[in-house]
GROMACS .gro file of C-alpha atoms in nm:
model
  328
    1MET     CA    1   0.000   0.000   0.000
    2GLU     CA    2   0.285   0.238   0.075
    3ARG     CA    3   0.424   0.186  -0.277
    4VAL     CA    4   0.080   0.249  -0.431
    5SER     CA    5   0.047   0.571  -0.229
    6LYS     CA    6   0.385   0.693  -0.355
    7ILE     CA    7   0.286   0.621  -0.714
    8THR     CA    8  -0.047   0.798  -0.667
    9LEU     CA    9   0.121   1.106  -0.521
   10PHE     CA   10   0.371   1.109  -0.806
   11LEU     CA   11   0.092   1.093  -1.065
   12LEU     CA   12  -0.090   1.380  -0.894
   13PHE     CA   13   0.230   1.584  -0.906
   14VAL     CA   14   0.273   1.505  -1.276
   15PHE     CA   15  -0.082   1.616  -1.354
   16GLN     CA   16  -0.023   1.939  -1.163
   17VAL     CA   17   0.285   2.007  -1.376
   18VAL     CA   18   0.131   1.922  -1.712
   19SER     CA   19  -0.178   2.130  -1.643
   20VAL     CA   20   0.054   2.432  -1.640
   21GLN     CA   21   0.311   2.316  -1.895
   22ALA     CA   22   0.088   2.154  -2.160
   23HIS     CA   23   0.213   2.404  -2.420
   24GLU     CA   24   0.566   2.532  -2.442
   25VAL     CA   25   0.641   2.899  -2.383
   26ARG     CA   26   0.700   3.061  -2.719
   27PRO     CA   27   0.924   3.362  -2.778
   28ALA     CA   28   0.809   3.713  -2.852
   29TYR     CA   29   0.880   3.834  -3.205
   30LEU     CA   30   0.995   4.180  -3.318
   31GLN     CA   31   1.000   4.246  -3.692
   32ILE     CA   32   1.144   4.575  -3.816
   33GLN     CA   33   1.122   4.649  -4.190
   34GLU     CA   34   1.264   4.962  -4.351
   35GLU     CA   35   0.994   5.108  -4.580
   36SER     CA   36   1.182   5.423  -4.687
   37PRO     CA   37   1.514   5.575  -4.574
   38HIS     CA   38   1.512   5.582  -4.191
   39VAL     CA   39   1.139   5.497  -4.173
   40TYR     CA   40   1.045   5.149  -4.049
   41SER     CA   41   0.730   4.946  -3.997
   42VAL     CA   42   0.743   4.755  -3.668
   43LEU     CA   43   0.545   4.443  -3.580
   44TRP     CA   44   0.563   4.343  -3.213
   45LYS     CA   45   0.414   4.001  -3.126
   46VAL     CA   46   0.388   3.929  -2.752
   47PRO     CA   47   0.287   3.590  -2.602
   48ARG     CA   48  -0.033   3.580  -2.399
   49THR     CA   49  -0.230   3.335  -2.187
   50VAL     CA   50  -0.601   3.340  -2.109
   51ASP     CA   51  -0.568   3.614  -1.850
   52LYS     CA   52  -0.221   3.763  -1.895
   53VAL     CA   53  -0.009   3.942  -2.155
   54LEU     CA   54   0.363   3.976  -2.090
   55ASP     CA   55   0.449   4.333  -1.992
   56ILE     CA   56   0.751   4.371  -2.221
   57GLN     CA   57   0.814   4.630  -2.492
   58PRO     CA   58   1.090   4.736  -2.732
   59LYS     CA   59   1.289   5.049  -2.656
   60PHE     CA   60   1.499   5.239  -2.910
   61GLU     CA   61   1.744   5.524  -2.859
   62GLU     CA   62   1.596   5.872  -2.803
   63ARG     CA   63   1.681   5.984  -3.158
   64PHE     CA   64   1.408   5.751  -3.290
   65LEU     CA   65   1.032   5.807  -3.260
   66LEU     CA   66   0.803   5.505  -3.213
   67THR     CA   67   0.435   5.565  -3.296
   68GLU     CA   68   0.148   5.318  -3.278
   69THR     CA   69  -0.033   5.293  -3.614
   70VAL     CA   70  -0.290   5.015  -3.558
   71PRO     CA   71  -0.477   4.922  -3.238
   72PRO     CA   72  -0.353   4.601  -3.073
   73ARG     CA   73  -0.498   4.279  -3.215
   74ILE     CA   74  -0.563   3.990  -2.976
   75LEU     CA   75  -0.499   3.642  -3.115
   76GLU     CA   76  -0.520   3.301  -2.947
   77ALA     CA   77  -0.162   3.292  -2.817
   78PHE     CA   78  -0.031   3.641  -2.896
   79VAL     CA   79  -0.111   4.009  -2.899
   80LEU     CA   80   0.003   4.199  -3.210
   81TYR     CA   81   0.116   4.561  -3.190
   82THR     CA   82   0.194   4.769  -3.500
   83PHE     CA   83   0.416   5.079  -3.495
   84LYS     CA   84   0.602   5.319  -3.721
   85LEU     CA   85   0.963   5.394  -3.628
   86SER     CA   86   1.136   5.700  -3.772
   87GLY     CA   87   1.457   5.891  -3.717
   88GLU     CA   88   1.721   6.107  -3.882
   89GLU     CA   89   1.974   5.822  -3.903
   90SER     CA   90   1.991   5.451  -3.973
   91LEU     CA   91   1.929   5.191  -3.702
   92ALA     CA   92   2.286   5.072  -3.757
   93ASN     CA   93   2.515   5.145  -3.461
   94SER     CA   94   2.217   5.201  -3.230
   95GLU     CA   95   2.100   5.003  -2.928
   96LEU     CA   96   1.777   4.805  -2.906
   97ARG     CA   97   1.648   4.700  -2.564
   98ILE     CA   98   1.347   4.501  -2.445
   99ASP     CA   99   1.217   4.654  -2.123
  100GLN     CA  100   1.116   4.414  -1.841
  101LEU     CA  101   1.247   4.111  -2.030
  102ASN     CA  102   1.469   4.021  -1.734
  103THR     CA  103   1.155   3.963  -1.523
  104THR     CA  104   1.024   3.691  -1.758
  105GLY     CA  105   1.133   3.349  -1.881
  106THR     CA  106   1.074   3.446  -2.244
  107ASP     CA  107   1.313   3.512  -2.532
  108VAL     CA  108   1.262   3.767  -2.809
  109LEU     CA  109   1.348   3.696  -3.172
  110VAL     CA  110   1.439   4.015  -3.359
  111ASN     CA  111   1.443   4.037  -3.741
  112ILE     CA  112   1.547   4.362  -3.909
  113GLN     CA  113   1.511   4.399  -4.288
  114LEU     CA  114   1.677   4.698  -4.450
  115LEU     CA  115   1.616   4.866  -4.787
  116ASN     CA  116   1.955   4.756  -4.917
  117GLY     CA  117   1.854   4.391  -4.876
  118GLU     CA  118   2.053   4.328  -4.560
  119ASN     CA  119   1.889   4.129  -4.279
  120HIS     CA  120   1.980   4.123  -3.908
  121SER     CA  121   1.861   3.849  -3.672
  122PHE     CA  122   1.911   3.844  -3.294
  123LEU     CA  123   1.783   3.641  -3.001
  124LEU     CA  124   1.741   3.850  -2.687
  125GLN     CA  125   1.703   3.669  -2.356
  126PRO     CA  126   1.621   3.761  -1.994
  127THR     CA  127   1.993   3.756  -1.913
  128GLN     CA  128   2.080   3.971  -2.217
  129ASN     CA  129   1.791   4.202  -2.303
  130SER     CA  130   1.972   4.447  -2.534
  131VAL     CA  131   2.178   4.440  -2.852
  132HIS     CA  132   2.396   4.684  -3.043
  133ILE     CA  133   2.283   4.670  -3.407
  134PRO     CA  134   2.595   4.646  -3.627
  135GLU     CA  135   2.636   4.805  -3.969
  136THR     CA  136   2.690   4.469  -4.140
  137PRO     CA  137   2.475   4.164  -4.061
  138SER     CA  138   2.646   3.840  -3.961
  139ILE     CA  139   2.540   3.506  -4.108
  140TRP     CA  140   2.687   3.342  -3.798
  141MET     CA  141   2.458   3.547  -3.574
  142LEU     CA  142   2.161   3.425  -3.778
  143ALA     CA  143   2.281   3.065  -3.750
  144LYS     CA  144   2.335   3.099  -3.374
  145THR     CA  145   1.991   3.258  -3.326
  146TYR     CA  146   1.794   2.984  -3.500
  147THR     CA  147   2.008   2.704  -3.357
  148MET     CA  148   1.928   2.830  -3.007
  149LEU     CA  149   1.558   2.856  -3.096
  150GLY     CA  150   1.563   2.495  -3.218
  151ILE     CA  151   1.732   2.371  -2.899
  152GLU     CA  152   1.490   2.563  -2.677
  153HIS     CA  153   1.188   2.443  -2.871
  154ILE     CA  154   1.268   2.072  -2.834
  155LEU     CA  155   1.376   2.102  -2.470
  156PHE     CA  156   1.049   2.281  -2.382
  157GLY     CA  157   0.840   2.069  -2.618
  158PHE     CA  158   0.734   1.823  -2.350
  159ASP     CA  159   0.515   1.614  -2.580
  160HIS     CA  160   0.801   1.553  -2.825
  161LEU     CA  161   1.033   1.461  -2.538
  162LEU     CA  162   0.778   1.223  -2.390
  163PHE     CA  163   0.751   1.048  -2.728
  164VAL     CA  164   1.130   1.011  -2.745
  165LEU     CA  165   1.134   0.880  -2.386
  166ALA     CA  166   0.877   0.614  -2.477
  167LEU     CA  167   1.095   0.510  -2.773
  168LEU     CA  168   1.395   0.477  -2.539
  169VAL     CA  169   1.195   0.255  -2.303
  170ILE     CA  170   1.062   0.016  -2.567
  171THR     CA  171   1.373  -0.009  -2.788
  172LYS     CA  172   1.626  -0.270  -2.681
  173GLY     CA  173   1.986  -0.273  -2.807
  174PHE     CA  174   2.215   0.016  -2.904
  175ASN     CA  175   2.207  -0.048  -3.279
  176LYS     CA  176   1.829  -0.069  -3.286
  177LEU     CA  177   1.805   0.247  -3.072
  178LEU     CA  178   2.042   0.434  -3.304
  179LYS     CA  179   1.835   0.331  -3.606
  180THR     CA  180   1.513   0.433  -3.429
  181ILE     CA  181   1.631   0.781  -3.326
  182THR     CA  182   1.779   0.836  -3.675
  183ALA     CA  183   1.445   0.741  -3.835
  184PHE     CA  184   1.255   0.981  -3.607
  185THR     CA  185   1.504   1.259  -3.686
  186LEU     CA  186   1.487   1.201  -4.062
  187ALA     CA  187   1.106   1.193  -4.063
  188HIS     CA  188   1.039   1.511  -3.869
  189SER     CA  189   1.315   1.691  -4.062
  190ILE     CA  190   1.135   1.609  -4.388
  191THR     CA  191   0.794   1.740  -4.282
  192LEU     CA  192   0.944   2.039  -4.098
  193CYS     CA  193   1.116   2.154  -4.419
  194PHE     CA  194   0.822   2.081  -4.648
  195SER     CA  195   0.575   2.257  -4.418
  196ALA     CA  196   0.799   2.557  -4.343
  197LEU     CA  197   0.853   2.610  -4.718
  198GLY     CA  198   0.479   2.594  -4.784
  199PHE     CA  199   0.465   2.269  -4.984
  200VAL     CA  200   0.246   2.083  -4.729
  201ASN     CA  201   0.035   2.220  -4.447
  202LEU     CA  202  -0.188   2.064  -4.182
  203PRO     CA  203  -0.404   2.248  -3.924
  204GLY     CA  204  -0.227   2.286  -3.591
  205PRO     CA  205  -0.487   2.171  -3.331
  206PRO     CA  206  -0.553   1.826  -3.488
  207VAL     CA  207  -0.179   1.772  -3.533
  208GLU     CA  208  -0.115   1.849  -3.165
  209ALA     CA  209  -0.396   1.613  -3.061
  210VAL     CA  210  -0.265   1.326  -3.276
  211ILE     CA  211   0.087   1.383  -3.140
  212ALA     CA  212  -0.055   1.323  -2.792
  213LEU     CA  213  -0.234   1.014  -2.928
  214SER     CA  214   0.097   0.882  -3.066
  215ILE     CA  215   0.240   0.888  -2.712
  216VAL     CA  216  -0.065   0.702  -2.577
  217PHE     CA  217  -0.007   0.440  -2.850
  218LEU     CA  218   0.358   0.393  -2.746
  219ALA     CA  219   0.264   0.366  -2.377
  220HIS     CA  220   0.016   0.090  -2.466
  221GLU     CA  221   0.284  -0.086  -2.673
  222ILE     CA  222   0.525  -0.078  -2.377
  223ILE     CA  223   0.262  -0.237  -2.148
  224LYS     CA  224   0.193  -0.514  -2.401
  225VAL     CA  225   0.567  -0.590  -2.429
  226GLN     CA  226   0.596  -0.603  -2.049
  227GLN     CA  227   0.313  -0.857  -2.049
  228GLY     CA  228   0.510  -1.077  -2.289
  229HIS     CA  229   0.333  -0.987  -2.614
  230PRO     CA  230   0.568  -0.872  -2.896
  231THR     CA  231   0.436  -0.567  -3.083
  232LEU     CA  232   0.509  -0.384  -3.407
  233THR     CA  233   0.702  -0.119  -3.213
  234SER     CA  234   0.917  -0.371  -3.024
  235ARG     CA  235   0.998  -0.555  -3.348
  236ARG     CA  236   1.042  -0.253  -3.579
  237PRO     CA  237   1.068   0.059  -3.362
  238TRP     CA  238   1.237   0.250  -3.646
  239LEU     CA  239   0.923   0.209  -3.862
  240VAL     CA  240   0.692   0.345  -3.593
  241ALA     CA  241   0.939   0.625  -3.513
  242PHE     CA  242   0.956   0.727  -3.878
  243SER     CA  243   0.578   0.716  -3.926
  244PHE     CA  244   0.498   0.927  -3.622
  245GLY     CA  245   0.806   1.142  -3.681
  246LEU     CA  246   0.643   1.274  -3.999
  247LEU     CA  247   0.356   1.397  -3.783
  248HIS     CA  248   0.583   1.549  -3.518
  249GLY     CA  249   0.756   1.747  -3.793
  250PHE     CA  250   0.431   1.936  -3.854
  251GLY     CA  251   0.431   2.024  -3.484
  252PHE     CA  252   0.782   2.168  -3.513
  253ALA     CA  253   0.677   2.358  -3.827
  254GLY     CA  254   0.381   2.512  -3.644
  255ALA     CA  255   0.611   2.648  -3.376
  256LEU     CA  256   0.853   2.779  -3.639
  257ALA     CA  257   0.564   2.952  -3.819
  258ASP     CA  258   0.477   3.130  -3.493
  259ILE     CA  259   0.840   3.232  -3.449
  260GLY     CA  260   0.889   3.354  -3.806
  261LEU     CA  261   1.163   3.314  -4.068
  262PRO     CA  262   1.378   3.594  -4.213
  263THR     CA  263   1.262   3.663  -4.570
  264ASN     CA  264   1.609   3.679  -4.722
  265ASP     CA  265   1.769   3.390  -4.533
  266ILE     CA  266   1.501   3.120  -4.513
  267PRO     CA  267   1.730   2.824  -4.608
  268MET     CA  268   1.993   2.911  -4.346
  269ALA     CA  269   1.737   2.983  -4.074
  270LEU     CA  270   1.545   2.663  -4.150
  271ALA     CA  271   1.860   2.448  -4.158
  272THR     CA  272   2.000   2.584  -3.832
  273PHE     CA  273   1.662   2.561  -3.653
  274ASN     CA  274   1.650   2.194  -3.754
  275ILE     CA  275   2.009   2.145  -3.635
  276GLY     CA  276   1.911   2.300  -3.302
  277VAL     CA  277   1.616   2.061  -3.270
  278GLU     CA  278   1.848   1.764  -3.331
  279LEU     CA  279   2.107   1.892  -3.083
  280GLY     CA  280   1.838   1.936  -2.818
  281GLN     CA  281   1.702   1.590  -2.888
  282LEU     CA  282   2.050   1.439  -2.861
  283MET     CA  283   2.106   1.616  -2.530
  284PHE     CA  284   1.781   1.472  -2.396
  285VAL     CA  285   1.866   1.118  -2.514
  286VAL     CA  286   2.211   1.131  -2.350
  287VAL     CA  287   2.068   1.262  -2.021
  288ALA     CA  288   1.783   1.008  -2.022
  289LEU     CA  289   2.019   0.715  -2.087
  290GLY     CA  290   2.246   0.844  -1.810
  291ILE     CA  291   1.953   0.852  -1.567
  292PHE     CA  292   1.856   0.497  -1.670
  293ARG     CA  293   2.209   0.376  -1.591
  294LEU     CA  294   2.218   0.566  -1.263
  295THR     CA  295   1.888   0.426  -1.137
  296GLN     CA  296   1.999   0.074  -1.228
  297SER     CA  297   2.303   0.113  -1.005
  298ILE     CA  298   2.133   0.269  -0.703
  299ILE     CA  299   1.793   0.091  -0.711
  300PRO     CA  300   1.844  -0.287  -0.728
  301GLN     CA  301   1.474  -0.381  -0.750
  302GLN     CA  302   1.334  -0.192  -1.050
  303ASN     CA  303   1.041  -0.407  -1.154
  304TRP     CA  304   0.781  -0.172  -1.006
  305ILE     CA  305   0.949   0.128  -1.175
  306ARG     CA  306   0.938  -0.042  -1.515
  307LYS     CA  307   0.570  -0.121  -1.468
  308THR     CA  308   0.487   0.231  -1.352
  309VAL     CA  309   0.667   0.424  -1.630
  310PRO     CA  310   0.429   0.341  -1.921
  311TYR     CA  311   0.124   0.424  -1.707
  312VAL     CA  312   0.271   0.763  -1.618
  313ILE     CA  313   0.361   0.830  -1.983
  314GLY     CA  314   0.019   0.719  -2.104
  315SER     CA  315  -0.168   0.915  -1.836
  316VAL     CA  316   0.012   1.240  -1.916
  317ALA     CA  317  -0.041   1.190  -2.291
  318ALA     CA  318  -0.410   1.106  -2.241
  319PHE     CA  319  -0.447   1.426  -2.037
  320TRP     CA  320  -0.297   1.626  -2.325
  321LEU     CA  321  -0.514   1.443  -2.579
  322ILE     CA  322  -0.837   1.527  -2.398
  323GLU     CA  323  -0.725   1.886  -2.334
  324ARG     CA  324  -0.638   1.942  -2.701
  325ILE     CA  325  -0.958   1.786  -2.834
  326VAL     CA  326  -1.167   2.001  -2.600
  327ALA     CA  327  -0.980   2.308  -2.729
  328PHE     CA  328  -1.082   2.248  -3.094
   0.00000   0.00000   0.00000
């Protein structure tokens, strides 16, 4: 009974966490486009929840005038603000700051498009909420920005991580695991690229619901294997990983669409975002395998843990599935 009580308390804790973290926190987005010499249109997209909008705003040097041109528009997950920015000089060699960013856990993606075709991209964070805009854009800064966005997206994409965790649990043998993770990577890279480039599109809410359903499916497969019944996933995990990976790629693409891609550097931004996703996924796999090894060495009797894991995974995924269907 004591063991059952511990499991019950753990499940209650998990549900408390997922009720808050069911959707990852997405970055704010600041797009600045030069319309005529030293005159810029500014789009400021700020994340919101049901009852709260982040109190953050862009600040430019005093030699620039920022004027609101369109009333704020409230969307499902964001509030859009539209401004005109004007000054006597170029934005180059000036400082951009995001006020109150250090009081949040949110990043800000900044894209600046100039009349001469140059494009600047920066990622501002709570620990570094300002940037000095250089005269010449750096392709390495763009690559760093979208790589970091990719890493952050996968590490805060709890549904994707839970799917990968389920694959780790059901896949036995290093070679089979390597093939499985590679198949998942290849599949979601394909649909991420195709969707981001506009060749294929699926509506976001159904995709998110089916992603949760894919985790429920894997949890059920794990339970069947533990009961001594071989399944398709236990025999060919790479096939299941590839099939569901195609679906997960649309989830990544939806997040990237919310973030935005620089008009003049879409291939580089898309490639480095995908690299960031893979790096984040690799980090998670290494940490998860390390925890598996550690628990094996410090907890001799693990049978009850093995039996509990798929129920926890399935319960969390079922919670997400119901929540996402209700939100249609």
